[in-house]
Coordinates of C-alpha atoms in Angstrom, one line a residue:
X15 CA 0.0 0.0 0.0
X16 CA 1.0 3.2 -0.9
X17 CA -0.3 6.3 1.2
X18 CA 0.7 9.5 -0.2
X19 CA -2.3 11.6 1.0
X20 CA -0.1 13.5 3.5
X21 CA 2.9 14.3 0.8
X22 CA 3.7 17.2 -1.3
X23 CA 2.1 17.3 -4.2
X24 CA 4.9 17.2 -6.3
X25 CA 5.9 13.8 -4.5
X26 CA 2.5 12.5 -5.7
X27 CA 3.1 12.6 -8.9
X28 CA 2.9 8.8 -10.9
X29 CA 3.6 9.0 -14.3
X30 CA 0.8 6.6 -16.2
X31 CA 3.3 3.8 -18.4
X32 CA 5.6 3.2 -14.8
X33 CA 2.3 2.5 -12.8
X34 CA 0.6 0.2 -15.0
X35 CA 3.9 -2.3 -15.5
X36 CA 4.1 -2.1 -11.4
X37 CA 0.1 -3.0 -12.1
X38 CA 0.7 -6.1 -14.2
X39 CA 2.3 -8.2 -11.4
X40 CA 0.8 -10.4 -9.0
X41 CA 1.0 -8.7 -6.0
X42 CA -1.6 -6.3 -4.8
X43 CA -1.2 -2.7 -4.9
X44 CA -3.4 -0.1 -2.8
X45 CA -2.6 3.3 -4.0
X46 CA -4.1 6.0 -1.6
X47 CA -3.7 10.1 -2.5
X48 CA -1.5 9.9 -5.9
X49 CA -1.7 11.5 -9.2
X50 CA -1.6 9.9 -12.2
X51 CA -0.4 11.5 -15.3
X52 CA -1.1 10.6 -18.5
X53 CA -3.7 7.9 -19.9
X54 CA -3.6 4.5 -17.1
X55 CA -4.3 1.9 -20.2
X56 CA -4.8 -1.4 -18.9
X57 CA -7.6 -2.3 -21.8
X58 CA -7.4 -5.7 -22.8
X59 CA -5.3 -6.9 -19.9
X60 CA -5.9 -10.2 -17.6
X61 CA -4.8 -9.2 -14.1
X62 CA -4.7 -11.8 -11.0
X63 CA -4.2 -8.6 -8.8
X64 CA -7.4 -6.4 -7.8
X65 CA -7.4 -2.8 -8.8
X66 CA -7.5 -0.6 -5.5
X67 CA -7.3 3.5 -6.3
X68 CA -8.6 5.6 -3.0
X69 CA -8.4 9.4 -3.2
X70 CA -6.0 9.5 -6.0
X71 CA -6.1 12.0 -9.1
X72 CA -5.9 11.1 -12.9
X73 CA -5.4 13.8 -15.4
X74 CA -6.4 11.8 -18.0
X75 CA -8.8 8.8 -19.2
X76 CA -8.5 5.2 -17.3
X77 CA -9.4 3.1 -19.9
X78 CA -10.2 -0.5 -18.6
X79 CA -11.6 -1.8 -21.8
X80 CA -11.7 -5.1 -22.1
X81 CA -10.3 -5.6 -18.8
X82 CA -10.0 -8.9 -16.5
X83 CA -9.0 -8.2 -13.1
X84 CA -10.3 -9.7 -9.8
X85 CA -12.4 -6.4 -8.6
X86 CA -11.5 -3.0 -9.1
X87 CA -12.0 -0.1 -6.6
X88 CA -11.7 3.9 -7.8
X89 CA -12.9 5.2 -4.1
X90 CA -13.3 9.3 -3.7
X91 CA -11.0 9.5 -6.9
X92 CA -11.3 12.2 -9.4
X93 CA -10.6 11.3 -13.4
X94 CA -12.2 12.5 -16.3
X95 CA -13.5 9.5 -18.0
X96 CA -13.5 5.8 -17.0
X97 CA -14.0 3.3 -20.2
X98 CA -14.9 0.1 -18.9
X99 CA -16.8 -1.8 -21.6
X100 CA -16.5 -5.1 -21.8
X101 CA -14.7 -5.3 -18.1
X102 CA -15.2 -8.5 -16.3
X103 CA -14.4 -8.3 -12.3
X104 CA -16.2 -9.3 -9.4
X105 CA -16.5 -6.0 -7.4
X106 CA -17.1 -2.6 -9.0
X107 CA -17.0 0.8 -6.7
X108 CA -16.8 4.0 -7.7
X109 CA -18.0 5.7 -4.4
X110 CA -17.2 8.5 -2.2
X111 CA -16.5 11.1 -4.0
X112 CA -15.8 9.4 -6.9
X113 CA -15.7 12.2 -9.5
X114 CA -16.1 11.9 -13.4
X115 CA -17.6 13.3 -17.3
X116 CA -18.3 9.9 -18.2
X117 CA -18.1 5.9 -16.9
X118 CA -18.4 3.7 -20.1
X119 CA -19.6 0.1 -18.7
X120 CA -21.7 -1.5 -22.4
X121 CA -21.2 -4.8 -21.8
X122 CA -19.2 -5.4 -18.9
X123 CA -19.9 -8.0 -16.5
X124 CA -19.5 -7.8 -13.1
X125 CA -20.3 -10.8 -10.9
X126 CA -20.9 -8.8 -7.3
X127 CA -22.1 -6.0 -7.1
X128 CA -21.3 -2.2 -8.4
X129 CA -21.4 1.0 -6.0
X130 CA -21.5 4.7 -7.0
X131 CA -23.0 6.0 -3.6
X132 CA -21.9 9.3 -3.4
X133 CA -20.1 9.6 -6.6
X134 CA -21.0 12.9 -9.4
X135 CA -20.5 12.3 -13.2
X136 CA -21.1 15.0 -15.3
X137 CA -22.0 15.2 -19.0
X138 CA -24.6 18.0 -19.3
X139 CA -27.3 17.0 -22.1
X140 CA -24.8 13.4 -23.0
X141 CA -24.5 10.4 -21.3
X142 CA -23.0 10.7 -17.9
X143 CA -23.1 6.7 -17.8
X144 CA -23.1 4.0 -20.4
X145 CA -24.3 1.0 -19.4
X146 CA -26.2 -0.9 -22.3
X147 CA -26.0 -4.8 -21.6
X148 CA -24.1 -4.5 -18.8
X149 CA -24.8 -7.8 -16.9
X150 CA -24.5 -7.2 -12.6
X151 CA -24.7 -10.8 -10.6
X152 CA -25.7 -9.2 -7.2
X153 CA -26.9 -5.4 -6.6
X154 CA -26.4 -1.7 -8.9
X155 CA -26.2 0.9 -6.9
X156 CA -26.0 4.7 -6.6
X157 CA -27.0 6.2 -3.0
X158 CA -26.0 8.4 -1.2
X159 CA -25.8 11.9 -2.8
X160 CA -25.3 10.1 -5.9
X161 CA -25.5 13.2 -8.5
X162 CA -25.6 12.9 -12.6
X163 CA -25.5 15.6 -15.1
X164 CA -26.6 13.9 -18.7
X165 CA -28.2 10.5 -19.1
X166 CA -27.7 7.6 -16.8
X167 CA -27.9 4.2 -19.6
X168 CA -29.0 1.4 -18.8
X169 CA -30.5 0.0 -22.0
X170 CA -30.9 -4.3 -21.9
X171 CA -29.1 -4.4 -18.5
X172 CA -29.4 -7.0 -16.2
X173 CA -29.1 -6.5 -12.3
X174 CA -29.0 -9.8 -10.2
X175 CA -30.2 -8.2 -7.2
X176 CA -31.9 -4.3 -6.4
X177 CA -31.4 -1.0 -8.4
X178 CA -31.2 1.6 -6.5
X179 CA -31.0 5.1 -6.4
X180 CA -31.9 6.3 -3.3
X181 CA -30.5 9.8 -2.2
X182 CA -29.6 10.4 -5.7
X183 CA -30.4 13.4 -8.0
X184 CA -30.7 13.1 -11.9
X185 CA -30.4 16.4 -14.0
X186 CA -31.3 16.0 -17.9
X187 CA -33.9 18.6 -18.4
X188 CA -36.1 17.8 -21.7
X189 CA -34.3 14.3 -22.2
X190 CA -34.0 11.2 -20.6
X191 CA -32.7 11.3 -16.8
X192 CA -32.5 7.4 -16.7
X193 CA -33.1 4.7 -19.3
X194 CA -33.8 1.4 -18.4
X195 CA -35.6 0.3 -21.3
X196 CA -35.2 -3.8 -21.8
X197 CA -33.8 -4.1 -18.4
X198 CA -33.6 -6.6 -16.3
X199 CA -33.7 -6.6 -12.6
X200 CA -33.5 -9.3 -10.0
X201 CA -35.0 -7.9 -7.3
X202 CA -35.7 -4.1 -6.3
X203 CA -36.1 -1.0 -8.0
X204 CA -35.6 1.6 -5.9
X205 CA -36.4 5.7 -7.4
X206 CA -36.9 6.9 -3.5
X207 CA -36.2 6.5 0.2
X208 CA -35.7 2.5 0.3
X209 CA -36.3 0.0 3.3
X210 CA -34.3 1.4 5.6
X211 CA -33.1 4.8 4.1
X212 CA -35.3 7.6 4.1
X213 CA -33.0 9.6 1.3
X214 CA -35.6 10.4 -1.2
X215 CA -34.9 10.6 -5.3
X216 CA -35.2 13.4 -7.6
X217 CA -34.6 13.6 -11.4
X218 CA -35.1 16.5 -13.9
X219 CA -35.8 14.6 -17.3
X220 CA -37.8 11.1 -17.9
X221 CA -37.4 7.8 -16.2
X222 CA -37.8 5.3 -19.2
X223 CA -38.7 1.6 -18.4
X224 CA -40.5 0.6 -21.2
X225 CA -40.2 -3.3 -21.5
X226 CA -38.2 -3.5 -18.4
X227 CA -38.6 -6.3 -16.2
X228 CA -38.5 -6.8 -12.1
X229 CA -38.5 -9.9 -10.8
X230 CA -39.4 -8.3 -7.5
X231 CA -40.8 -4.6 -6.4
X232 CA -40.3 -1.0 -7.8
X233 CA -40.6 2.1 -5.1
X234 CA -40.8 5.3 -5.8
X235 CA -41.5 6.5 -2.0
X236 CA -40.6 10.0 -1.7
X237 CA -39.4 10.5 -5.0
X238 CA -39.6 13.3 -7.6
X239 CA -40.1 13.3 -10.9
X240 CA -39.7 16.4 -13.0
X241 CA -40.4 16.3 -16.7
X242 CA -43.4 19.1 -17.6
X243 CA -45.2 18.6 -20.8
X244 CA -43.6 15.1 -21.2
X245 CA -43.3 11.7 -19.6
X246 CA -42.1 11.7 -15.7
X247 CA -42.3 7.9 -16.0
X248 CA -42.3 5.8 -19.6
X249 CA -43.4 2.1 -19.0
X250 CA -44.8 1.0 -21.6
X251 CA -44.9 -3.2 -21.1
X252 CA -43.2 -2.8 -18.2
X253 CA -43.3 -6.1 -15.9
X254 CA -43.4 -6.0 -11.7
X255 CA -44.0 -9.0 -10.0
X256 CA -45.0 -7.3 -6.8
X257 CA -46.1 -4.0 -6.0
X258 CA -45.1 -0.7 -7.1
X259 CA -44.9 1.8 -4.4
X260 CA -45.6 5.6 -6.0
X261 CA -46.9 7.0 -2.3
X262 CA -45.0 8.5 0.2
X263 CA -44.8 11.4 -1.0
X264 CA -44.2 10.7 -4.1
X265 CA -44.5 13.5 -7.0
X266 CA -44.5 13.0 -10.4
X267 CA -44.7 16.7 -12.9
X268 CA -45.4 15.2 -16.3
X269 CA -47.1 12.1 -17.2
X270 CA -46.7 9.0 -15.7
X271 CA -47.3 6.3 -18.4
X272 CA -48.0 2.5 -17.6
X273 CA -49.9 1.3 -20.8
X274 CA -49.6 -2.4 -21.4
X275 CA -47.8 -2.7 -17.9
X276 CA -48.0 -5.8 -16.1
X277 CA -48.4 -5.2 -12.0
X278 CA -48.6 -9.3 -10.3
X279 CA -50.0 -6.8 -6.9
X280 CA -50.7 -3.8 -5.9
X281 CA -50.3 0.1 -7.6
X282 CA -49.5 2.3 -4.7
X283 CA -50.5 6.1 -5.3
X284 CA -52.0 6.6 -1.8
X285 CA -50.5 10.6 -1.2
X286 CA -49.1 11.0 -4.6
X287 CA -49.3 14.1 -6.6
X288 CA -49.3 13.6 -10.1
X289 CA -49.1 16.7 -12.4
X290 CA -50.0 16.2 -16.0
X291 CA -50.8 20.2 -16.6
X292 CA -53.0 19.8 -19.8
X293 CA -52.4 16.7 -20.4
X294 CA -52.6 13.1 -19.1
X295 CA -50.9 13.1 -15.7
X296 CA -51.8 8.9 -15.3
X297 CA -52.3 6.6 -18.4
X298 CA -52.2 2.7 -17.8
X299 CA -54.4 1.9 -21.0
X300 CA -54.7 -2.2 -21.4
X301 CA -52.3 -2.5 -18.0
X302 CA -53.1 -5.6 -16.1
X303 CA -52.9 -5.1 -12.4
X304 CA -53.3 -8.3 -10.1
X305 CA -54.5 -6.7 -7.3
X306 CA -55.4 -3.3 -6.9
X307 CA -54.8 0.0 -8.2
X308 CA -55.1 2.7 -5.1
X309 CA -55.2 6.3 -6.1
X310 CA -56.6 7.7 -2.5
X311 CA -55.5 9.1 1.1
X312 CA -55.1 12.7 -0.5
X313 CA -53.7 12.2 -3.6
X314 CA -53.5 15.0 -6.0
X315 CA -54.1 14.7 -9.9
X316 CA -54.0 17.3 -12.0
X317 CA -54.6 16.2 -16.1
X318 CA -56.2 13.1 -17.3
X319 CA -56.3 9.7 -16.1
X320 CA -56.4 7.1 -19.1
X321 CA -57.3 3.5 -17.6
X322 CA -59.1 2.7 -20.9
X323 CA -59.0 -1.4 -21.4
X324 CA -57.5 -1.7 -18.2
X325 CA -57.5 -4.7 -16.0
X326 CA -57.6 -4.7 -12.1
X327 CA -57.9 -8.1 -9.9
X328 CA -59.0 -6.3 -6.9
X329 CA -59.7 -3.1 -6.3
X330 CA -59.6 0.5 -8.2
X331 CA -59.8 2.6 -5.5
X332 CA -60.3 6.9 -5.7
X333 CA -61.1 6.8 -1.6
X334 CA -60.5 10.7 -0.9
X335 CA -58.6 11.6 -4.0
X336 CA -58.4 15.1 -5.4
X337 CA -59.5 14.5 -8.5
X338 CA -60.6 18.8 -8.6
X339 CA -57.7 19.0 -11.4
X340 CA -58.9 15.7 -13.6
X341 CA -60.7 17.4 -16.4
X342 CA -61.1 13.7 -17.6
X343 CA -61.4 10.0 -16.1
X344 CA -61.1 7.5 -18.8
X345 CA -62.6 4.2 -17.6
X346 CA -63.9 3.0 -20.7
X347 CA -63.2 -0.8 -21.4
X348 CA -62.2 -1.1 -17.3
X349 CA -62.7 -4.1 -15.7
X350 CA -62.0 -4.1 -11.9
X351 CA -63.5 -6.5 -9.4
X352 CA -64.4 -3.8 -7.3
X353 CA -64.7 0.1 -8.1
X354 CA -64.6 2.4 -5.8
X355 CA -65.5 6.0 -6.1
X356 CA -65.5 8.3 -3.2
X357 CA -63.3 10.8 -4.0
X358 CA -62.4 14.0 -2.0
X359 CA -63.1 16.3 -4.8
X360 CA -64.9 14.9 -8.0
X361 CA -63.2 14.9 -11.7
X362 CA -64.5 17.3 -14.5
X363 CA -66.0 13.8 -16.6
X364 CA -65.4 10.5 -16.2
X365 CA -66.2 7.5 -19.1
X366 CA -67.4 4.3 -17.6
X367 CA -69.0 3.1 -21.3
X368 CA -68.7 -0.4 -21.9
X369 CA -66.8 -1.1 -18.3
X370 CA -67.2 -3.7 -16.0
X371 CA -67.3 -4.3 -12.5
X372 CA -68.2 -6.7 -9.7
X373 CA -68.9 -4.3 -6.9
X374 CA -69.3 0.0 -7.4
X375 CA -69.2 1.6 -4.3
X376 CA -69.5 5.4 -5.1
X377 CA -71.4 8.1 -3.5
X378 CA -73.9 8.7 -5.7
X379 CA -73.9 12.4 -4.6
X380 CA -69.8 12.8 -5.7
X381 CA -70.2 12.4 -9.5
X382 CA -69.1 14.8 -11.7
X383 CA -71.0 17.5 -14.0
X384 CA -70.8 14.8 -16.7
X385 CA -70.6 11.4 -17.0
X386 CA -70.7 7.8 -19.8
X387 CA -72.4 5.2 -18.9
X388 CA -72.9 3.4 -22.3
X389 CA -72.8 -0.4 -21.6
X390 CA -71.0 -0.1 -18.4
X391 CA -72.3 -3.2 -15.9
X392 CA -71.9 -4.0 -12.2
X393 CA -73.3 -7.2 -10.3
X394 CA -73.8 -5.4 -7.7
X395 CA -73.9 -1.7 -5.3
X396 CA -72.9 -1.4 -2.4
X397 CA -75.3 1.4 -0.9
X398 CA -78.3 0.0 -2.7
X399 CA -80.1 0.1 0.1
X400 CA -79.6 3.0 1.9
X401 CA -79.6 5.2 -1.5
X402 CA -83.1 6.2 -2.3
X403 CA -83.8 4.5 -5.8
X404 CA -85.0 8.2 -6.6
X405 CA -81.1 9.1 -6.7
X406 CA -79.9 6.6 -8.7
X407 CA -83.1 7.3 -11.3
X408 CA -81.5 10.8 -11.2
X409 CA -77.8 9.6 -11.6
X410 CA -78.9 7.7 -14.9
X411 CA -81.2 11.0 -16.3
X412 CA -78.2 12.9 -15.8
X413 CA -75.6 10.8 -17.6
X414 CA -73.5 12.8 -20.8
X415 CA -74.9 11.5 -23.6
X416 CA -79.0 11.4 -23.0
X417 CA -81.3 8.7 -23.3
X418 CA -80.3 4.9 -24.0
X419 CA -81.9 2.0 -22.6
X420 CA -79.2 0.1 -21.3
X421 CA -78.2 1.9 -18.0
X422 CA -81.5 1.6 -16.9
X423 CA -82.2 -1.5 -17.8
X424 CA -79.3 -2.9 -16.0
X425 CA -79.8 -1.0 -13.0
X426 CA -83.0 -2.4 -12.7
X427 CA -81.7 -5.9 -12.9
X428 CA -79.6 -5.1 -10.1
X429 CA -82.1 -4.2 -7.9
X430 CA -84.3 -7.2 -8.9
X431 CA -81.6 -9.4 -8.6
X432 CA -81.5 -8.4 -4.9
X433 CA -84.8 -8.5 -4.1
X434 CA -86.0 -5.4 -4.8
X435 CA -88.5 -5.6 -7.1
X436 CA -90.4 -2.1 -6.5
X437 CA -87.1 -0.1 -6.8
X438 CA -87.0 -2.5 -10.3
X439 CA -90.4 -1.0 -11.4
X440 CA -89.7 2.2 -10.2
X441 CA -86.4 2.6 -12.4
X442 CA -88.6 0.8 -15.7
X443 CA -90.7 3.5 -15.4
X444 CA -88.2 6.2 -14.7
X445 CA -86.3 4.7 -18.4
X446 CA -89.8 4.9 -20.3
X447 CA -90.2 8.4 -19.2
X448 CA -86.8 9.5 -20.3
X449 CA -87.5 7.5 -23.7
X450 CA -90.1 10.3 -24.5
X451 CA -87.1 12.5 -25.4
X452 CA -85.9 10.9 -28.5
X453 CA -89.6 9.3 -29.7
X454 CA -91.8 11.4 -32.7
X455 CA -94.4 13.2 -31.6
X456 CA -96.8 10.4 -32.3
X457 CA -94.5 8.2 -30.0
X458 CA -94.1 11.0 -27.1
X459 CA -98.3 10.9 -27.2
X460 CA -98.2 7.4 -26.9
X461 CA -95.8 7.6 -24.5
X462 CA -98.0 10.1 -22.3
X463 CA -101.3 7.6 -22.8
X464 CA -99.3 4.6 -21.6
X465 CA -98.2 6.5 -18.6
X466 CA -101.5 8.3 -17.5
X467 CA -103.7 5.3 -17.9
X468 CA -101.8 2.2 -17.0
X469 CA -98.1 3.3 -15.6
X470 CA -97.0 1.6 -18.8
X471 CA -98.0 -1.4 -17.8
X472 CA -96.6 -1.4 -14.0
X473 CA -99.9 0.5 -12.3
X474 CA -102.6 -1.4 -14.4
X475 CA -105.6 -0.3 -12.1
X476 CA -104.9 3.3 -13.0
X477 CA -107.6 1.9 -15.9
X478 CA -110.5 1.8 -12.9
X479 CA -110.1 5.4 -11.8
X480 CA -110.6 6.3 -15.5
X481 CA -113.5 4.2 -16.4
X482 CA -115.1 5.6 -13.0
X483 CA -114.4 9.0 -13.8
X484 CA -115.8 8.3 -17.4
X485 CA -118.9 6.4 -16.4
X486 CA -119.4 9.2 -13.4
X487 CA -119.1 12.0 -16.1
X488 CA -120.9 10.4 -18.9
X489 CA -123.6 9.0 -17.2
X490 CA -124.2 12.4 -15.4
X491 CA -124.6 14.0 -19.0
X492 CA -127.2 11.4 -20.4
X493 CA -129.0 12.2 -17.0
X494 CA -129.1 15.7 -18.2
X495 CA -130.2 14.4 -21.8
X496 CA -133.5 15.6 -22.8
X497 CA -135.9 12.3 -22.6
X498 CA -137.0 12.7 -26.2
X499 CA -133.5 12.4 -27.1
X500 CA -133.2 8.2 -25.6
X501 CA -135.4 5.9 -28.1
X502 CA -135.4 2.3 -27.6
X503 CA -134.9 0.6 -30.7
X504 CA -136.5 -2.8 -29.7
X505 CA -139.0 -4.1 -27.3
X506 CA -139.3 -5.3 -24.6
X507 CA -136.2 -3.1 -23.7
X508 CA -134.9 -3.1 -20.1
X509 CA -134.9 -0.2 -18.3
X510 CA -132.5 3.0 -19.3
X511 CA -129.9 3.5 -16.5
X512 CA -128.0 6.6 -17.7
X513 CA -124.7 5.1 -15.5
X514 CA -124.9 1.4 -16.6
X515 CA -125.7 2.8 -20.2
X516 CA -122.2 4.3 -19.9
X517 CA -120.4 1.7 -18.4
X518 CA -121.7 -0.1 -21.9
X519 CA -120.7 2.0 -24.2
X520 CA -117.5 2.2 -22.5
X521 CA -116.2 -1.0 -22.2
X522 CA -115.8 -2.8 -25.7
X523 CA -116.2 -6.6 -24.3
X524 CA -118.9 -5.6 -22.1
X525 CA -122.3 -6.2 -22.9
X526 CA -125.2 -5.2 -20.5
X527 CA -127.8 -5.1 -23.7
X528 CA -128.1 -1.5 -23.0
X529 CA -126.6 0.2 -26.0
X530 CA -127.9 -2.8 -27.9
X531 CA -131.6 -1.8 -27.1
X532 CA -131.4 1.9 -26.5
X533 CA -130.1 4.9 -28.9
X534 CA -129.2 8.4 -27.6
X535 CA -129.6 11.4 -30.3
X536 CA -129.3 15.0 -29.5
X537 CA -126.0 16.4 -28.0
X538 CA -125.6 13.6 -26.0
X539 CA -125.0 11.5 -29.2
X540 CA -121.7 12.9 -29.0
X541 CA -121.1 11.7 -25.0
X542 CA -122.0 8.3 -26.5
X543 CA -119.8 8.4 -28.9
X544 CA -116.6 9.7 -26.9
X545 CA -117.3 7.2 -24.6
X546 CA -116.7 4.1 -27.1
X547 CA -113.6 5.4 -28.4
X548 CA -112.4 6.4 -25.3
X549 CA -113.2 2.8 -24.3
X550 CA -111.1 1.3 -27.1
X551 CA -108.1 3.9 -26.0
X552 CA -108.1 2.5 -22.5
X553 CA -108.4 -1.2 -23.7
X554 CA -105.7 -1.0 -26.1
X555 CA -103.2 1.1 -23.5
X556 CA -104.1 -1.6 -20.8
X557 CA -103.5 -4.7 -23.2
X558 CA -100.4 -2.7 -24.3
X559 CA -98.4 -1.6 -21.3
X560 CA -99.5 -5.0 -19.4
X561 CA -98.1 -7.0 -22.1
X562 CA -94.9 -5.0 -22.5
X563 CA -94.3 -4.8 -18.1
X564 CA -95.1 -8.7 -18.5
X565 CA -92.2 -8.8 -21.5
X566 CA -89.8 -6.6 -19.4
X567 CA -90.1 -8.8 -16.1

């Protein structure tokens, strides 16, 4: 071991050619507070001895291309690139202060683990690390006031154990803070404050993990994303076997973008604030999500949230969101197991058309100004019975696009399904009503008939109060009818009873021989006549909206 950290600094001078022939034998050497001049080539090189640099100083590029060496160690050393593609070693650190433009590392393989807590690379608007196919048998990590300036590479890398990044700041404004598209990783993700380590994560630029894969978790907890008017977090086809953890104060400026991901548990957003501006600030279109997706406990979106096609196990949860700065909540296509929406503040819209869900549990007094509800089917509510049917009738008038039969329809089921058939009824009616909307005029007056005399078809002995109030009416008028004006037309005729001689004329498969044997002239010819064809209207409306309640049930 060499210590020259207390020398004069022109006694720590190593020239680059001398050091790397005292490199190439088998012993060890530690070299602690030296500087290096000239370019330290060792590319290409098998070494038996590991590499150990703490604290030293190269004025030039260590190029380790190629390299075979038992592990190598650049601790709290300063440099202005390291090229390490290819390198094969067990142990990688470049910690503690560990200063460089640019680590080059496409390819390499190391069998333990690599460290760059603490370390700074800076390549403003370039790559600050290449790592593309880079192959790490145990952990990847860069804690610890870990700071980048340009892209951190990671493109078809594959981690044994956890990724982490906790306490680590990313700056590539516009661009790409950290790409691990293709990658794949044993265990952990970690963009935030980890198990034990509170340190938080921020990056200006995109996190891109489209078509990565972990085989374990991803968190996010107390992490910041900064990308406005592009994508905070790309991950498209990403793959989690667990959870991801986005709560915790996580914050995300920009969209966070899980189309097509597949999630084996839970979605954590619990707290989050994700900030879209005017545009989508969550889309997970066609993501598949074995257990549930929780966006609740305060958490703040502001844009769109695109969940079109997507599937959750469990449970899609909005418990106590602020949703105030959604102006839209895709749900179309959604099937969910259970659906919960009881958010703090309600989105602008949200589209439910042609979703599916096993249980909704919403407050039926939280929906937004406008709503779709085209197709969309549940097997069941949850406040059913303590909602008065009244609400949900006015919940279904209410919905974006108007009339159609199917919300209704199925809503009734529901109820009937559950035993309560006069909520059922209740809701038919409610959809018949609404129907006069879109009908002709013709249809909207046969509309009104089937309502006023038989409740289309649910309140059949409406029909008795109108043929009372008919036969009460007419027969009052024939009583009024000038005697002259009542002939019997055959004899013996039974005796004229102005009130049974209504009821006669009234009912068209009732015959009490009355208007068979007796005719009325005069002006109350004209009562007679009213009441027949008033007769056939009720008849037909009662045989119609019977028939069509019977159809319906």
């Amino acid at each position: 071991m060499i210590d020259a950290r207390g020398w004069r600094p022109s006694d720590r001078l190593v020239r680059s050619p001398v050091l790397a022939r005292r490199l190439a034998g088998p012993a060890p050497v530690r070299l602690l507070g030296v500087r290096v001049t000239g370019k330290l080539d060792l590319s290409g090189r098998t070494m038996t001895a590991p590499l150990s640099f703490e604290d030293c100083v190269f004025d030039e590029t260590v190029d380790l291309t190629g390299l075979t060496v038992p592990s190598a160690q650049f601790v709290g050393c300063r440099m202005p690139e390291l090229h390490a593609a290819r390198l094969k070693t067990g142990e990688l650190h470049a910690s503690n202060g560990f200063a460089a433009s640019v680590v080059r590392l496409q390819g390499a393989q190391i069998d333990g683990s690599v460290v760059f807590d603490g370390a700074v690379l800076s390549h403003e608007g370039k790559w600050a690390l290449l790592g593309y196919s880079m192959s790490v048998g145990r952990s990847l990590s860069f804690n610890n006031g870990f700071s980048a300036h340009g892209q951190i590479n990671l493109i078809d890398a594959r981690i044994g154990g956890s990724l982490s990044f906790t306490g680590s700041a990313l700056h590539q404004p516009g661009g790409t803070a950290l790409d691990l598209q293709s990658a794949t990783i044993g265990f952990a993700l970690f963009l935030g404050s980890s198990l034990g380590d509170p340190g938080g994560f921020t990056a200006e630029g995109m996190i891109r993990l489209v078509s990565a894969r972990i085989d374990g978790f991803a968190c996010f907890w107390g992490g910041r994303i900064n990308n406005p008017g592009g994508y905070a977090v790309a991950a498209l086809g990403l793959k989690v076997r667990t959870v991801i953890h986005m709560d915790r104060g996580f914050v995300a400026v920009g969209t966070v973008d899980l189309d097509r991901a597949q999630i084996g548990g839970t979605v954590h957003l619990a707290g989050a604030v994700l900030d879209g501006g005017d545009a989508v600030a969550l889309r997970a279109q066609r993501a598949a999500i074995g257990d549930s997706l929780e966006i609740t406990s305060g958490a703040t979106v502001h844009g769109e949230v695109v969940l079109h096609g997507a599937r959750v196990d469990a449970r899609l949860d909005f418990t106590d969101a602020d949703l105030g700065g959604c102006p839209a909540l895709d749900l179309s296509h959604l099937r969910a197991q259970s659906l919960v929406l009881r958010p703090q503040t309600a989105s602008a819209a949200v589209d439910l058309s042609h979703a599916w869900t096993g249980v909704l549990d919403d407050d039926v007094d939280r929906w937004p100004a406008s709503y779709a509800l085209q197709d969309f089917t549940y097997d069941q509510i949850t406040e059913q019975g303590n909602v008065p049917v009244d609400r949900r009738i006015a919940w279904l008038r209410q919905e974006r696009y108007g009339y159609t039969p199917q919300p209704y329809e199925h809503l009734a089921a529901v109820y009937r399904r559950t035993g309560h058939e006069q909520a059922a009824r209740r809701i038919a009616v409610a959809k018949l009503r609404h129907q006069r909307r879109v009908l002709s005029l013709a249809g909207r007056l046969w509309n009104i008939l089937l309502q006023v005399t038989v409740g289309y078809g649910y309140r059949p002995w409406l029909v008795s109060l109108w043929l009372l109030a008919l036969v009460l009416l007419g027969g009052t008028a024939l009583m009024s009818a000038d005697r002259s004006d009542i002939v019997a037309m055959r004899q013996p005729a039974p005796p004229f009873n102005p009130y049974l001689y209504a009821l006669d004329a009234l009912i068209p498969v009732l015959n009490l021989g009355l208007k068979s044997s007796w005719t009325v002239g005069g002006p109350v010819a004209y009562w007679s006549w009213a009441l027949t064809v008033a007769g056939w209207i009720l008849t037909t409306a009662f045989v119609a909206g019977v028939a069509k309640a019977a159809k319906r049930d």
